[in-house]
Amino acid sequence: MTTVQPGIVTPVGSATPATRVLLAGSVISAPLFAVVSLAQAFTREGFDLMRHPLSMLSTGDLGWLQMANFLVSGALTVAGAIGLRRVMRGTPGGTWAPRLILVSGVAMAAAAVFVMDPGDGFPVGTPLGQPTAMSWHGLMHMVAGSIGFTALIVACFILGRHFSRTGRAGFAVASRLSGLVFALGDGWAMSGGYAGSLTLCVGAITAMVWVAVVAADKRAALR
């Protein structure tokens, strides 16, 4: 059953303590990932965000920090996706947006297991330029990243439809802009454009933070 208010469909029984905890996962995951990643990006010797993707922080002696960051943030994203599925059930986009966010969380956790190859001078001592060969785990990292990025971009656009259909134009625009920023940042990085690692970082964090905002909004709406 559902209770219906103008423009909003709220599943009965969704406002459980467990649902609040699950949604808190998404609220926490984006700022956690951003703070831990950027703190390392600006402090680890040899790392240049203009040339090195955040995934490369998983390499070197302190690589375990970023690996743990991927794993914990991914798990929190998965928890948040389950919470979003509970509170969005029966609404436009209420099936696929949470599913795709869950996929992005699983992909993030996979990035902790399949570590990116060192390259272009990082960690310190690594030859400049891109590696001439890719390891199997580096390839799997790229696959996981591609799946996770695509899922999160599409989820943002589906959230845009969700908010349009529920009468929240501002949230609808913000959702679509977040997806667009991520899509453009990723596309520029994949094309080999200047500072592509930076545009990818900005796009990914923008989309993640927006999902955190959505989760916080849904959590606050629970009665």
CSV table of C-alpha atoms in Angstrom, one decimal, residues 11-216:
chain,number,residue,atom,x,y,z
A,11,PRO,CA,5.3,3.8,0.9
A,12,VAL,CA,3.7,2.9,4.2
A,13,GLY,CA,6.2,1.7,6.7
A,14,SER,CA,9.2,3.3,5.0
A,15,ALA,CA,9.9,5.5,8.0
A,16,THR,CA,11.7,2.8,10.0
A,17,PRO,CA,14.9,3.3,12.0
A,18,ALA,CA,16.6,0.9,9.6
A,19,THR,CA,15.6,3.0,6.6
A,20,ARG,CA,17.0,6.1,8.2
A,21,VAL,CA,20.3,4.4,8.9
A,22,LEU,CA,20.5,3.1,5.3
A,23,LEU,CA,19.8,6.6,3.9
A,24,ALA,CA,22.5,8.0,6.2
A,25,GLY,CA,24.9,5.8,4.3
A,26,SER,CA,24.4,7.8,1.1
A,27,VAL,CA,24.5,11.1,3.1
A,28,ILE,CA,27.9,10.1,4.5
A,29,SER,CA,29.5,8.4,1.5
A,30,ALA,CA,30.1,11.4,-0.8
A,31,PRO,CA,31.7,13.8,1.7
A,32,LEU,CA,33.8,10.9,3.1
A,33,PHE,CA,35.1,10.0,-0.3
A,34,ALA,CA,35.7,13.6,-1.3
A,35,VAL,CA,37.5,14.6,1.9
A,36,VAL,CA,39.8,11.5,2.1
A,37,SER,CA,40.6,11.6,-1.7
A,38,LEU,CA,41.3,15.3,-1.9
A,39,ALA,CA,43.3,15.3,1.3
A,40,GLN,CA,45.6,12.8,-0.2
A,41,ALA,CA,45.6,14.5,-3.6
A,42,PHE,CA,47.0,17.7,-2.0
A,43,THR,CA,49.5,16.0,0.3
A,44,ARG,CA,50.9,12.9,-1.3
A,45,GLU,CA,54.3,13.5,-2.9
A,46,GLY,CA,54.3,13.5,-6.7
A,47,PHE,CA,50.5,13.4,-7.1
A,48,ASP,CA,49.1,16.0,-9.5
A,49,LEU,CA,45.3,16.2,-9.9
A,50,MET,CA,45.8,17.7,-13.3
A,51,ARG,CA,47.4,14.5,-14.6
A,52,HIS,CA,46.6,11.7,-12.1
A,53,PRO,CA,43.1,10.3,-11.5
A,54,LEU,CA,42.0,9.8,-7.9
A,55,SER,CA,42.2,6.0,-8.4
A,56,MET,CA,45.9,6.2,-8.7
A,57,LEU,CA,46.1,7.1,-5.0
A,58,SER,CA,45.5,3.4,-4.4
A,59,THR,CA,49.1,2.8,-5.5
A,60,GLY,CA,52.3,3.2,-3.5
A,61,ASP,CA,53.0,2.7,0.2
A,62,LEU,CA,49.9,4.7,1.3
A,63,GLY,CA,47.7,3.1,-1.3
A,64,TRP,CA,45.8,1.2,1.3
A,65,LEU,CA,44.2,4.6,2.4
A,66,GLN,CA,42.4,5.1,-0.9
A,67,MET,CA,41.6,1.4,-1.2
A,68,ALA,CA,39.8,1.6,2.2
A,69,ASN,CA,38.2,4.8,1.0
A,70,PHE,CA,36.8,3.1,-2.1
A,71,LEU,CA,35.6,0.1,-0.1
A,72,VAL,CA,33.9,2.0,2.8
A,73,SER,CA,32.4,4.7,0.5
A,74,GLY,CA,31.1,1.9,-1.9
A,75,ALA,CA,29.5,0.0,1.0
A,76,LEU,CA,27.8,3.2,2.3
A,77,THR,CA,26.5,3.9,-1.2
A,78,VAL,CA,25.0,0.4,-1.5
A,79,ALA,CA,23.3,0.9,1.9
A,80,GLY,CA,22.0,4.3,0.8
A,81,ALA,CA,20.7,2.8,-2.5
A,82,ILE,CA,18.7,0.2,-0.5
A,83,GLY,CA,17.3,3.0,1.6
A,84,LEU,CA,16.3,5.0,-1.5
A,85,ARG,CA,14.6,2.0,-2.9
A,86,ARG,CA,12.4,1.8,0.2
A,87,VAL,CA,11.4,5.4,0.2
A,88,MET,CA,11.0,5.8,-3.6
A,89,ARG,CA,9.0,2.6,-4.2
A,90,GLY,CA,6.0,3.3,-6.3
A,91,THR,CA,7.2,6.7,-7.5
A,92,PRO,CA,8.5,7.6,-11.0
A,93,GLY,CA,12.1,6.4,-11.3
A,94,GLY,CA,11.7,4.7,-7.9
A,95,THR,CA,13.0,1.4,-9.3
A,96,TRP,CA,15.9,2.2,-11.6
A,97,ALA,CA,17.5,5.2,-9.8
A,98,PRO,CA,18.2,3.2,-6.6
A,99,ARG,CA,19.3,0.2,-8.7
A,100,LEU,CA,21.8,2.2,-10.6
A,101,ILE,CA,23.1,3.9,-7.5
A,102,LEU,CA,23.6,0.5,-6.0
A,103,VAL,CA,25.6,-0.6,-9.1
A,104,SER,CA,27.8,2.5,-8.7
A,105,GLY,CA,28.4,1.6,-5.1
A,106,VAL,CA,29.4,-2.0,-6.0
A,107,ALA,CA,31.7,-0.7,-8.7
A,108,MET,CA,33.3,1.6,-6.2
A,109,ALA,CA,34.0,-1.2,-3.9
A,110,ALA,CA,35.4,-3.2,-6.8
A,111,ALA,CA,37.8,-0.4,-7.5
A,112,ALA,CA,39.3,-1.1,-4.0
A,113,VAL,CA,40.0,-4.7,-5.0
A,114,PHE,CA,41.2,-4.1,-8.6
A,115,VAL,CA,43.8,-1.5,-8.2
A,116,MET,CA,44.8,0.9,-11.0
A,117,ASP,CA,48.3,0.7,-12.4
A,118,PRO,CA,50.9,3.3,-11.4
A,119,GLY,CA,51.8,5.7,-14.2
A,120,ASP,CA,53.0,9.1,-15.3
A,121,GLY,CA,55.4,9.7,-12.4
A,122,PHE,CA,53.2,8.5,-9.6
A,123,PRO,CA,54.1,7.0,-7.2
A,124,VAL,CA,57.4,8.8,-7.1
A,125,GLY,CA,59.9,6.8,-9.1
A,126,THR,CA,57.4,5.6,-11.7
A,127,PRO,CA,58.4,6.6,-15.3
A,128,LEU,CA,56.7,9.5,-16.8
A,129,GLY,CA,54.0,8.9,-19.4
A,130,GLN,CA,51.3,6.3,-19.6
A,131,PRO,CA,52.2,2.6,-19.1
A,132,THR,CA,52.9,0.7,-22.3
A,133,ALA,CA,51.0,-2.4,-20.9
A,134,MET,CA,48.1,-2.8,-18.5
A,135,SER,CA,47.8,-5.4,-15.8
A,136,TRP,CA,44.7,-7.6,-15.4
A,137,HIS,CA,43.7,-5.7,-12.3
A,138,GLY,CA,44.2,-2.4,-14.0
A,139,LEU,CA,41.9,-3.5,-16.8
A,140,MET,CA,39.3,-4.7,-14.3
A,141,HIS,CA,39.6,-1.3,-12.5
A,142,MET,CA,38.8,0.4,-15.8
A,143,VAL,CA,35.8,-1.9,-16.4
A,144,ALA,CA,34.5,-1.3,-12.9
A,145,GLY,CA,34.9,2.4,-13.3
A,146,SER,CA,33.2,2.6,-16.6
A,147,ILE,CA,30.2,0.6,-15.3
A,148,GLY,CA,30.0,2.7,-12.1
A,149,PHE,CA,30.3,6.1,-13.9
A,150,THR,CA,27.7,5.2,-16.4
A,151,ALA,CA,25.3,3.9,-13.8
A,152,LEU,CA,25.7,7.1,-11.7
A,153,ILE,CA,25.2,9.4,-14.6
A,154,VAL,CA,22.1,7.7,-15.7
A,155,ALA,CA,20.8,7.6,-12.2
A,156,CYS,CA,21.1,11.4,-12.0
A,157,PHE,CA,19.0,11.8,-15.1
A,158,ILE,CA,16.4,9.4,-13.8
A,159,LEU,CA,16.3,11.3,-10.5
A,160,GLY,CA,15.6,14.4,-12.7
A,161,ARG,CA,12.6,12.7,-14.1
A,162,HIS,CA,11.5,11.6,-10.6
A,163,PHE,CA,11.6,15.1,-9.3
A,164,SER,CA,9.9,16.6,-12.4
A,165,ARG,CA,7.0,14.1,-12.0
A,166,THR,CA,6.7,14.9,-8.3
A,167,GLY,CA,6.6,18.6,-8.8
A,168,ARG,CA,10.0,19.6,-7.6
A,169,ALA,CA,11.5,21.6,-10.5
A,170,GLY,CA,14.6,22.8,-8.6
A,171,PHE,CA,15.6,19.3,-7.6
A,172,ALA,CA,14.9,18.1,-11.2
A,173,VAL,CA,17.2,20.7,-12.7
A,174,ALA,CA,19.9,20.0,-10.1
A,175,SER,CA,19.7,16.3,-10.8
A,176,ARG,CA,20.1,16.7,-14.5
A,177,LEU,CA,22.9,19.2,-14.2
A,178,SER,CA,24.8,16.9,-11.9
A,179,GLY,CA,24.5,14.1,-14.4
A,180,LEU,CA,25.5,16.4,-17.2
A,181,VAL,CA,28.6,17.7,-15.3
A,182,PHE,CA,29.7,14.1,-14.7
A,183,ALA,CA,29.1,13.0,-18.3
A,184,LEU,CA,31.0,16.0,-19.7
A,185,GLY,CA,33.9,15.6,-17.2
A,186,ASP,CA,34.2,11.9,-17.9
A,187,GLY,CA,33.9,12.4,-21.7
A,188,TRP,CA,36.6,15.0,-21.6
A,189,ALA,CA,38.9,12.8,-19.5
A,190,MET,CA,38.3,9.8,-21.8
A,191,SER,CA,39.1,11.9,-24.9
A,192,GLY,CA,42.5,12.8,-23.4
A,193,GLY,CA,41.6,16.4,-22.9
A,194,TYR,CA,43.8,18.8,-20.9
A,195,ALA,CA,43.3,18.3,-17.1
A,196,GLY,CA,41.0,15.4,-17.8
A,197,SER,CA,41.7,13.9,-14.4
A,198,LEU,CA,40.5,17.1,-12.8
A,199,THR,CA,37.3,17.3,-14.8
A,200,LEU,CA,36.6,13.6,-14.0
A,201,CYS,CA,37.1,14.3,-10.3
A,202,VAL,CA,34.8,17.3,-10.4
A,203,GLY,CA,32.1,15.4,-12.3
A,204,ALA,CA,32.2,12.3,-10.1
A,205,ILE,CA,32.2,14.2,-6.8
A,206,THR,CA,29.4,16.5,-8.1
A,207,ALA,CA,27.2,13.5,-8.9
A,208,MET,CA,28.0,11.7,-5.6
A,209,VAL,CA,27.3,14.8,-3.6
A,210,TRP,CA,24.0,15.3,-5.3
A,211,VAL,CA,22.9,11.7,-4.5
A,212,ALA,CA,23.9,12.5,-0.9
A,213,VAL,CA,21.6,15.6,-1.0
A,214,VAL,CA,18.8,13.5,-2.4
A,215,ALA,CA,19.2,10.9,0.3
A,216,ALA,CA,19.3,13.6,3.0
